Short mmCIF file of C-alpha atoms in Angstrom, two decimals:
data_model
loop_
_atom_site.label_atom_id
_atom_site.label_comp_id
_atom_site.label_asym_id
_atom_site.label_seq_id
_atom_site.Cartn_x
_atom_site.Cartn_y
_atom_site.Cartn_z
CA MET V 1 80.24 112.25 93.87
CA ASN V 2 79.44 108.38 95.52
CA TYR V 3 78.97 107.81 99.08
CA ILE V 4 82.84 105.89 99.18
CA THR V 5 84.04 109.95 98.37
CA ILE V 6 81.89 111.69 101.19
CA ILE V 7 83.41 109.05 103.41
CA GLY V 8 86.55 109.90 102.42
CA LEU V 9 85.78 113.35 102.63
CA ILE V 10 84.97 113.22 105.81
CA ALA V 11 87.79 111.23 107.02
CA ALA V 12 89.91 114.10 105.36
CA PHE V 13 88.45 116.56 107.63
CA GLY V 14 88.96 114.54 110.64
CA THR V 15 92.12 114.23 110.21
CA THR V 16 93.11 117.49 108.77
CA ALA V 17 90.94 119.74 111.21
CA SER V 18 92.66 117.84 114.17
CA PHE V 19 96.44 118.25 113.08
CA ILE V 20 95.76 122.14 112.11
CA PRO V 21 95.65 123.74 115.55
CA GLN V 22 98.65 122.61 116.58
CA ALA V 23 99.84 123.40 113.34
CA ILE V 24 99.16 127.07 113.48
CA LYS V 25 100.16 127.46 117.31
CA THR V 26 103.54 126.08 116.21
CA ILE V 27 103.79 128.54 113.14
CA GLN V 28 103.04 131.04 115.33
CA THR V 29 105.04 130.56 118.22
CA LYS V 30 108.12 129.38 115.96
CA ASN V 31 108.37 126.69 119.14
CA THR V 32 108.85 123.34 117.93
CA SER V 33 111.19 122.08 120.89
CA GLY V 34 109.13 119.25 121.32
CA ILE V 35 109.28 118.23 117.49
CA SER V 36 112.12 115.12 116.32
CA LEU V 37 113.55 116.68 113.12
CA GLY V 38 114.30 112.96 112.00
CA MET V 39 110.74 112.23 112.66
CA TYR V 40 108.79 115.43 111.13
CA ALA V 41 111.23 115.07 107.79
CA LEU V 42 109.71 111.32 107.40
CA PHE V 43 106.26 112.60 108.41
CA THR V 44 106.62 115.71 105.56
CA PHE V 45 108.14 113.02 103.13
CA GLY V 46 105.14 110.80 103.58
CA THR V 47 102.93 113.42 103.51
CA LEU V 48 104.77 114.52 100.21
CA CYS V 49 104.02 110.29 98.86
CA TRP V 50 100.35 110.25 99.98
CA LEU V 51 99.95 113.85 98.14
CA ILE V 52 101.48 112.47 95.03
CA TYR V 53 99.58 108.73 95.19
CA GLY V 54 96.46 110.47 95.75
CA ILE V 55 96.64 112.46 92.45
CA LEU V 56 97.89 109.61 90.24
CA SER V 57 95.10 107.33 92.24
CA HIS V 58 92.70 109.93 91.14
CA SER V 59 91.49 110.22 94.93
CA LEU V 60 89.73 113.37 95.85
CA PRO V 61 90.04 112.83 99.70
CA VAL V 62 93.54 111.67 100.10
CA THR V 63 94.74 114.39 97.20
CA ILE V 64 92.74 117.32 99.23
CA ALA V 65 94.09 116.24 103.25
CA ASN V 66 97.57 115.40 101.99
CA ALA V 67 98.07 119.05 99.95
CA ILE V 68 96.83 121.05 102.93
CA THR V 69 98.69 118.99 105.34
CA LEU V 70 101.85 118.87 103.65
CA LEU V 71 101.29 122.91 103.10
CA PHE V 72 101.66 123.16 107.04
CA SER V 73 104.03 120.17 107.67
CA SER V 74 106.63 122.14 105.21
CA ILE V 75 106.30 125.08 107.22
CA ILE V 76 107.18 123.62 110.51
CA LEU V 77 109.91 121.62 109.27
CA ILE V 78 111.55 124.87 107.79
CA TYR V 79 111.08 126.11 111.01
CA LYS V 80 112.47 123.37 112.84
CA ILE V 81 115.75 123.35 110.50
CA ARG V 82 116.08 127.37 110.83
CA TYR V 83 115.02 127.85 114.58
CA LYS V 84 116.66 124.51 115.80
CA MET C 1 101.34 95.37 92.60
CA ASN C 2 101.54 98.62 90.33
CA TYR C 3 103.83 101.67 90.94
CA ILE C 4 100.91 103.99 92.41
CA THR C 5 100.62 101.46 94.97
CA ILE C 6 104.24 101.58 95.76
CA ILE C 7 104.10 105.08 96.07
CA GLY C 8 100.93 104.90 98.52
CA LEU C 9 102.81 102.05 100.77
CA ILE C 10 106.03 104.69 100.96
CA ALA C 11 103.27 107.13 102.18
CA ALA C 12 102.09 105.09 104.30
CA PHE C 13 105.37 104.06 105.88
CA GLY C 14 106.63 107.44 106.42
CA THR C 15 103.21 108.78 107.85
CA THR C 16 102.83 105.50 110.17
CA ALA C 17 106.60 105.33 111.19
CA SER C 18 106.73 108.82 112.34
CA PHE C 19 103.58 108.63 114.28
CA ILE C 20 104.31 105.66 116.25
CA PRO C 21 107.60 106.40 118.58
CA GLN C 22 105.61 109.21 119.88
CA ALA C 23 102.24 107.01 120.32
CA ILE C 24 104.66 103.85 122.16
CA LYS C 25 105.77 106.75 124.35
CA THR C 26 102.41 108.26 125.29
CA ILE C 27 101.06 104.51 125.78
CA GLN C 28 104.13 103.66 128.00
CA THR C 29 104.53 106.85 130.12
CA LYS C 30 100.53 107.20 130.44
CA ASN C 31 101.03 110.98 130.29
CA THR C 32 98.16 112.11 127.89
CA SER C 33 98.64 115.82 129.59
CA GLY C 34 99.72 117.39 125.96
CA ILE C 35 96.94 116.08 124.31
CA SER C 36 93.50 117.82 123.27
CA LEU C 37 90.69 115.49 124.26
CA GLY C 38 88.66 117.19 121.38
CA MET C 39 91.27 117.23 119.24
CA TYR C 40 92.71 113.63 119.93
CA ALA C 41 88.73 112.13 119.47
CA LEU C 42 88.19 113.92 116.24
CA PHE C 43 91.61 112.53 114.84
CA THR C 44 90.86 108.74 116.16
CA PHE C 45 87.30 109.25 114.37
CA GLY C 46 89.20 110.39 110.99
CA THR C 47 91.51 107.58 111.40
CA LEU C 48 88.28 105.23 111.30
CA CYS C 49 86.66 106.78 108.35
CA TRP C 50 89.81 106.50 106.59
CA LEU C 51 89.95 103.26 107.59
CA ILE C 52 86.50 102.44 105.93
CA TYR C 53 87.28 104.64 103.34
CA GLY C 54 90.43 102.51 102.11
CA ILE C 55 88.52 99.20 102.45
CA LEU C 56 85.72 100.65 100.41
CA SER C 57 87.58 102.00 97.37
CA HIS C 58 90.06 99.04 97.60
CA SER C 59 92.96 101.07 98.75
CA LEU C 60 95.85 98.40 100.09
CA PRO C 61 97.69 101.38 101.57
CA VAL C 62 95.01 103.63 103.20
CA THR C 63 93.92 100.64 104.76
CA ILE C 64 97.12 99.13 105.91
CA ALA C 65 98.15 103.07 107.24
CA ASN C 66 94.90 103.73 108.86
CA ALA C 67 94.65 100.06 110.30
CA ILE C 68 97.71 100.44 111.89
CA THR C 69 96.96 104.35 113.33
CA LEU C 70 93.38 103.70 114.29
CA LEU C 71 94.89 100.97 117.48
CA PHE C 72 97.53 103.20 118.26
CA SER C 73 95.05 106.38 118.54
CA SER C 74 92.24 104.04 120.14
CA ILE C 75 94.58 103.07 123.17
CA ILE C 76 95.99 106.59 123.57
CA LEU C 77 92.64 107.77 123.38
CA ILE C 78 91.14 105.74 126.20
CA TYR C 79 93.81 106.52 127.71
CA LYS C 80 93.43 109.98 127.63
CA ILE C 81 89.68 109.63 128.83
CA ARG C 82 90.97 107.50 131.63
CA TYR C 83 93.50 109.45 132.90
CA LYS C 84 92.72 113.06 132.63
#
């Protein structure tokens, strides 16, 4: 693993780890009132595209970060649609 | 520009465009009470690492998305520190 990939993995850790606590809180409480459906749908779609981009461009950091983020954001999006 | 880069740019648009309205609202109102300083500092650091990763790995989508996000998140982080 080269140093560029290591920087990418640090980046992936930083942005994913800062997103997860809020995501878990939202999932646990099912309180999605502070979330805009349109913006969150766009975010989830963007994360899906990042995942595809990461896989196609063989970028391990982009793939890992967005696989994890997509998992959480999809659950929140489903809750937002179900409990709105 | 190949199709992988185009998918990456769509991804960059999706996640960046969904982040900006909330960021602008936070900057305009200077209301950062809903933001955790530790989590936001980690997010901003992660975004900086993504920008470096994007430049070093010659990824146009990663570079563009994180340059824009870093600009907004840095302003919000400064506000969070100043107005907390």
